[in-house]
Amino acid sequence: MKKSKVKVRICLGTACFVQGGADLLLYNDFVDPAILADCEIEGCSCLDECKVGNGSAPYVSINDKIYSGVNQDMFCKLLAEAVKNA
Amino acid sequence: MNNIFIDIDYAQIFKHGQKIGGDVYLLSKSPEENHIVSTLSDGLGSGVKANVLASLTAHMAHRLSFSPIDLSHSAQIIMDTLPVCKERKISYSTFTIADIRYADDLEKIDVNLVEYDNPPALRFRGAEPVSWERSKTELQREGAFKKEVISHSMFELEIGDRLVTFSDGVTQSGLGKGLPLGWRLDGVRKFIAEEIEKDPDISSRELSRAIVQKAYSLDGLASKDDITCSVIYVRRPRRLLIVTGPPFLKESDEIMGQKIREFDGKKIVSGGTTAQIVSRVFGAKLTLDLSCWSKDVPPASKMEGIDLVTEGMLTLSKVATILEKRINPADLPNDPAKKFVEMLLDSDQVHFLVGTKINEAHQDPNIPVEIGIRRTIIGRLRKALEDIYLKETSQEYL
Ligand code: FES
């Protein structure tokens, strides 16, 4: 059976964009294409996490679970894991 | 804000090899007095000497137009002051003065036109050439071998009308290069009519440029004289609305939506939260456009009914910096700030609808301070638009 794609949303609200969201948007340059093939990545506006204040920007939502303070390395790992478990 | 806009611009190419022109164009606006004076003067010959004479003439014409003396009388004073060339027995410089006065609401625009020895000005209603009566005054000056004729006319300009003035570098272009008599007035008139036909809303900047470029190419790209052309175009103003920031009170969201809906012109929504509010009020879907962003400016979004949706503070401060530094949009990366600037430069009147609710996320000490305060950035934008780009701006808080 064909696996359903991993749903990834990168927050591109102002707070997230300036604190690393912009780096994540370059995902084509640093994530393994094989992994990307199984993901559906989109940008989204402020997830409202930055206003709650637990954790730090940038925030990323993977299959509706929120991760905070995501950098490029962490992004690769999170996607790889999500694809494996899908 | 006025519902009529007077768009004036000019273009100029100097005689081949000259760094300074014998054609001088001057434009002054006195908004307090609802008065614009556009003067084109062509000094005999070219280069420095011609430039000095033409400047002298243009400045005199200007001064006199802003004084209470009537225009024909002013023209006479100029003529009497202008020296007559000893060898050639003709006067040293020519002029066309368009003195434009308008009512406060701009519903009536009166033109007082005085022409001396330049090619006659042309008028168009839409793409149709308009002809009109001119009264002629003859002057015999000491030392001149013939009487000189000043022509004078008065008329009104309406929406869609244009008045085009130019130096003989335009009408005589092409002389001896394929056109035995040059481009001539008829050729110029036909060309302008065709240009307007092709693009009925062509701006004065583009039209004057097109005319000058055409003359230049008829001269085989080595102009034989200074080529100068100015265009005055009366039209509806191009309006732009910029909505930024969530309203202070939640109840005002609807009012904001209403104001956006009713606005007659292009619309930009700047700010993530603001865009979400508009999307909810409009019932329109908001989708991010990941094809258009740069490292300084987050991606734009798309929404039905809004021409451009951008992130807020980063984009706005980038736009302010671009305007202040007068960067040409063509030199910018393809991001939302570029589109934003292009839309601003394409408008005559810019209205800011500013929500005053404070965004908690921006209180974060990790965020660079310069993106902090919406009002400061809007102040910068308005100042740059008014001082550098001569746009009208206005603002309301919600
Ligand atoms: S900007 Fe990303 S959660 Fe608010």
XYZ file of C-alpha atoms in Angstrom, chain B residues 43-336:
294
model
C 18.390 78.678 -26.767
C 19.910 79.462 -30.149
C 22.594 76.928 -31.010
C 23.616 74.309 -28.501
C 25.989 73.775 -25.615
C 26.804 76.137 -22.779
C 25.885 79.431 -24.426
C 22.508 78.157 -25.552
C 21.928 76.656 -22.136
C 22.597 79.921 -20.341
C 20.157 81.765 -22.593
C 17.479 79.137 -22.394
C 17.805 78.957 -18.597
C 17.559 82.696 -18.398
C 14.409 82.648 -20.477
C 12.824 79.722 -18.683
C 13.509 81.222 -15.265
C 12.177 84.593 -16.274
C 9.051 82.992 -17.651
C 8.633 81.119 -14.433
C 9.078 84.067 -12.146
C 6.714 86.154 -14.179
C 4.077 83.457 -14.320
C 3.986 83.268 -10.563
C 3.653 87.035 -10.326
C 0.321 88.781 -10.799
C 1.307 90.185 -14.206
C -0.744 88.711 -17.039
C 0.995 86.204 -19.200
C 1.070 88.093 -22.506
C 2.587 91.021 -20.761
C 5.167 88.731 -19.157
C 6.011 87.332 -22.555
C 6.614 90.836 -23.800
C 8.956 91.584 -20.934
C 10.915 88.449 -21.728
C 11.082 89.304 -25.400
C 12.360 92.783 -24.603
C 15.016 91.372 -22.340
C 16.181 88.662 -24.732
C 19.074 89.828 -26.840
C 18.811 89.604 -30.610
C 21.666 87.761 -32.247
C 23.900 90.262 -34.057
C 24.748 88.125 -37.068
C 21.558 86.243 -37.507
C 19.155 88.975 -36.449
C 16.930 86.514 -34.707
C 16.305 86.239 -31.028
C 18.361 84.049 -28.833
C 15.774 81.779 -27.407
C 12.256 80.556 -27.807
C 9.711 79.538 -25.208
C 6.450 77.771 -24.532
C 4.804 78.551 -21.212
C 1.858 76.535 -19.996
C 0.367 78.181 -16.961
C -2.094 75.854 -15.288
C -4.542 76.867 -12.578
C -7.190 74.706 -11.043
C -10.044 74.822 -8.598
C -9.547 73.123 -5.227
C -11.481 70.056 -6.301
C -9.655 70.097 -9.659
C -13.008 69.912 -11.419
C -11.926 72.797 -13.620
C -8.401 73.065 -14.994
C -7.563 76.249 -16.896
C -4.549 76.498 -19.137
C -3.019 79.710 -20.308
C -0.592 78.943 -23.101
C 1.969 81.348 -24.511
C 4.142 80.199 -27.382
C 7.032 81.889 -29.047
C 8.897 80.249 -31.901
C 8.818 76.660 -30.619
C 6.817 74.165 -32.683
C 3.143 74.622 -31.753
C 1.946 72.556 -28.815
C -0.480 69.695 -29.491
C -3.622 68.710 -27.666
C -5.379 65.371 -27.556
C -8.699 64.233 -26.167
C -8.075 60.548 -25.702
C -6.240 59.668 -28.915
C -8.047 62.376 -30.962
C -6.038 65.473 -31.864
C -7.811 68.688 -30.843
C -7.327 71.977 -32.677
C -8.002 75.348 -31.090
C -7.840 79.075 -31.691
C -4.738 81.046 -30.823
C -4.540 84.815 -30.825
C -1.367 86.328 -32.208
C 0.501 89.411 -31.075
C 3.201 90.928 -33.250
C 6.235 92.548 -31.788
C 8.846 94.567 -33.573
C 12.001 94.711 -31.558
C 14.949 96.924 -32.187
C 17.616 95.170 -34.219
C 15.356 92.353 -35.340
C 14.821 92.118 -39.071
C 11.292 90.857 -38.861
C 8.299 91.153 -36.620
C 8.026 88.386 -34.083
C 4.816 86.638 -33.277
C 3.733 85.518 -29.849
C 0.685 83.349 -29.788
C -1.592 83.082 -26.849
C -4.515 80.817 -26.048
C -6.702 79.822 -23.145
C -8.576 76.556 -22.749
C -9.762 73.999 -20.252
C -8.408 70.502 -19.834
C -10.765 67.659 -18.963
C -10.230 64.092 -17.849
C -8.500 62.187 -20.641
C -6.932 65.323 -22.174
C -3.266 65.787 -22.922
C -1.151 68.791 -23.794
C 2.192 67.993 -25.433
C 4.952 70.560 -25.931
C 8.319 69.988 -27.575
C 11.358 71.669 -29.057
C 12.219 71.729 -32.757
C 14.681 68.899 -32.136
C 11.558 66.709 -32.234
C 9.880 68.082 -35.385
C 13.145 68.365 -37.297
C 14.441 64.945 -36.381
C 15.257 62.713 -39.315
C 16.058 65.720 -41.489
C 18.301 64.536 -44.274
C 18.266 61.008 -42.844
C 15.518 59.473 -44.917
C 12.990 62.232 -44.183
C 13.611 65.161 -46.561
C 11.738 67.612 -44.342
C 12.182 65.885 -41.021
C 9.515 64.292 -38.855
C 7.394 67.482 -38.929
C 4.414 68.420 -36.831
C 2.041 66.126 -38.731
C 4.312 63.161 -38.201
C 4.632 63.877 -34.504
C 0.871 64.310 -34.118
C 0.206 61.025 -35.860
C 2.797 59.205 -33.767
C 1.337 60.496 -30.497
C -2.207 59.585 -31.546
C -1.015 56.055 -32.323
C 0.827 55.717 -29.028
C -2.276 56.774 -27.091
C -4.406 54.451 -29.187
C -2.127 51.538 -28.271
C -2.097 52.375 -24.564
C -4.927 54.796 -23.709
C -3.667 55.281 -20.168
C -0.016 55.788 -21.075
C 1.686 57.900 -18.403
C 3.297 61.237 -19.187
C 6.630 59.732 -18.319
C 6.262 56.921 -20.834
C 4.720 59.041 -23.578
C 7.349 61.793 -23.405
C 10.022 59.103 -23.447
C 8.485 57.369 -26.453
C 8.379 60.625 -28.430
C 11.950 61.565 -27.619
C 13.188 58.039 -28.368
C 11.415 58.030 -31.710
C 12.973 61.377 -32.677
C 16.358 60.062 -31.571
C 16.028 56.987 -33.726
C 14.928 59.090 -36.725
C 18.152 61.019 -36.227
C 20.033 57.726 -36.592
C 20.857 57.647 -32.850
C 23.029 60.748 -33.160
C 20.719 63.665 -32.406
C 21.374 66.767 -34.488
C 19.786 69.069 -31.939
C 18.547 68.867 -28.372
C 15.351 66.849 -28.235
C 12.889 67.759 -25.467
C 9.269 66.878 -24.926
C 6.858 67.383 -22.043
C 3.423 65.867 -21.540
C 0.596 67.054 -19.319
C -2.111 64.445 -18.816
C -5.312 64.861 -16.825
C -6.746 61.625 -15.506
C -8.354 59.830 -12.599
C -5.831 59.210 -9.853
C -4.458 55.696 -9.415
C -5.177 54.725 -5.846
C -3.591 52.210 -3.550
C -4.801 51.026 -0.154
C -2.378 49.531 2.351
C -3.940 47.680 5.252
C -1.642 46.755 8.086
C -2.152 45.675 11.677
C -5.176 44.117 13.395
C -7.786 46.638 14.591
C -7.568 47.611 18.256
C -11.024 46.217 18.956
C -12.203 42.900 17.638
C -15.550 44.513 16.752
C -13.724 46.682 14.217
C -12.690 43.698 12.075
C -15.929 44.025 10.125
C -15.394 47.749 9.648
C -11.949 47.049 8.283
C -13.402 44.513 5.844
C -16.014 47.026 4.768
C -13.420 49.730 4.128
C -11.313 47.362 2.058
C -14.300 46.235 0.032
C -15.408 49.787 -0.693
C -11.996 51.095 -1.657
C -11.734 52.027 -5.316
C -8.217 51.011 -6.367
C -5.505 48.421 -5.758
C -5.154 46.795 -2.372
C -2.271 45.465 -0.318
C -2.676 43.669 2.999
C 0.551 43.587 4.976
C 0.795 41.425 8.082
C 0.117 37.764 8.858
C -2.532 38.338 11.494
C -4.138 41.120 9.482
C -4.327 38.821 6.458
C -6.019 36.142 8.578
C -8.624 38.631 9.737
C -9.310 39.809 6.191
C -9.481 36.231 4.983
C -12.044 35.418 7.675
C -14.162 38.539 7.079
C -14.087 38.018 3.310
C -14.525 34.265 3.528
C -11.584 34.033 1.104
C -8.860 31.416 1.222
C -5.311 32.456 2.011
C -2.476 30.486 0.414
C 1.240 31.083 0.764
C 3.183 31.571 -2.429
C 6.562 29.938 -1.856
C 7.888 31.088 -5.246
C 8.325 34.673 -4.166
C 10.550 35.470 -1.184
C 14.132 36.330 -0.233
C 16.202 35.960 2.901
C 15.063 39.377 4.126
C 11.431 39.139 3.125
C 9.043 36.260 3.905
C 6.854 34.844 1.121
C 3.732 36.587 -0.096
C 0.303 34.965 -0.004
C -2.572 34.946 -2.406
C -6.123 35.954 -1.620
C -9.073 36.649 -3.872
C -9.954 40.343 -3.862
C -6.543 41.549 -2.665
C -3.779 42.398 -5.120
C -0.879 41.616 -2.801
C -0.719 39.954 0.621
C 2.601 40.173 2.447
C 4.096 39.589 5.847
C 4.081 42.764 7.948
C 7.015 44.368 9.688
C 9.961 42.854 7.804
C 8.391 43.601 4.470
C 7.322 47.127 5.399
C 10.699 48.094 6.784
C 12.414 46.661 3.723
C 10.074 48.663 1.493
C 10.794 51.839 3.488
C 14.538 51.305 3.095
C 14.218 50.712 -0.652
C 12.223 53.919 -1.071
C 14.572 55.973 1.096
C 17.613 54.729 -0.798
C 15.827 55.298 -4.124
C 16.698 51.814 -5.323
C 15.349 51.004 -8.769
C 12.873 48.087 -8.425
C 14.432 46.460 -11.489
C 17.568 45.867 -9.390
C 15.741 44.046 -6.587
C 15.393 40.297 -5.999
C 12.021 38.866 -6.906
C 10.385 39.065 -3.484
C 7.214 40.637 -2.083
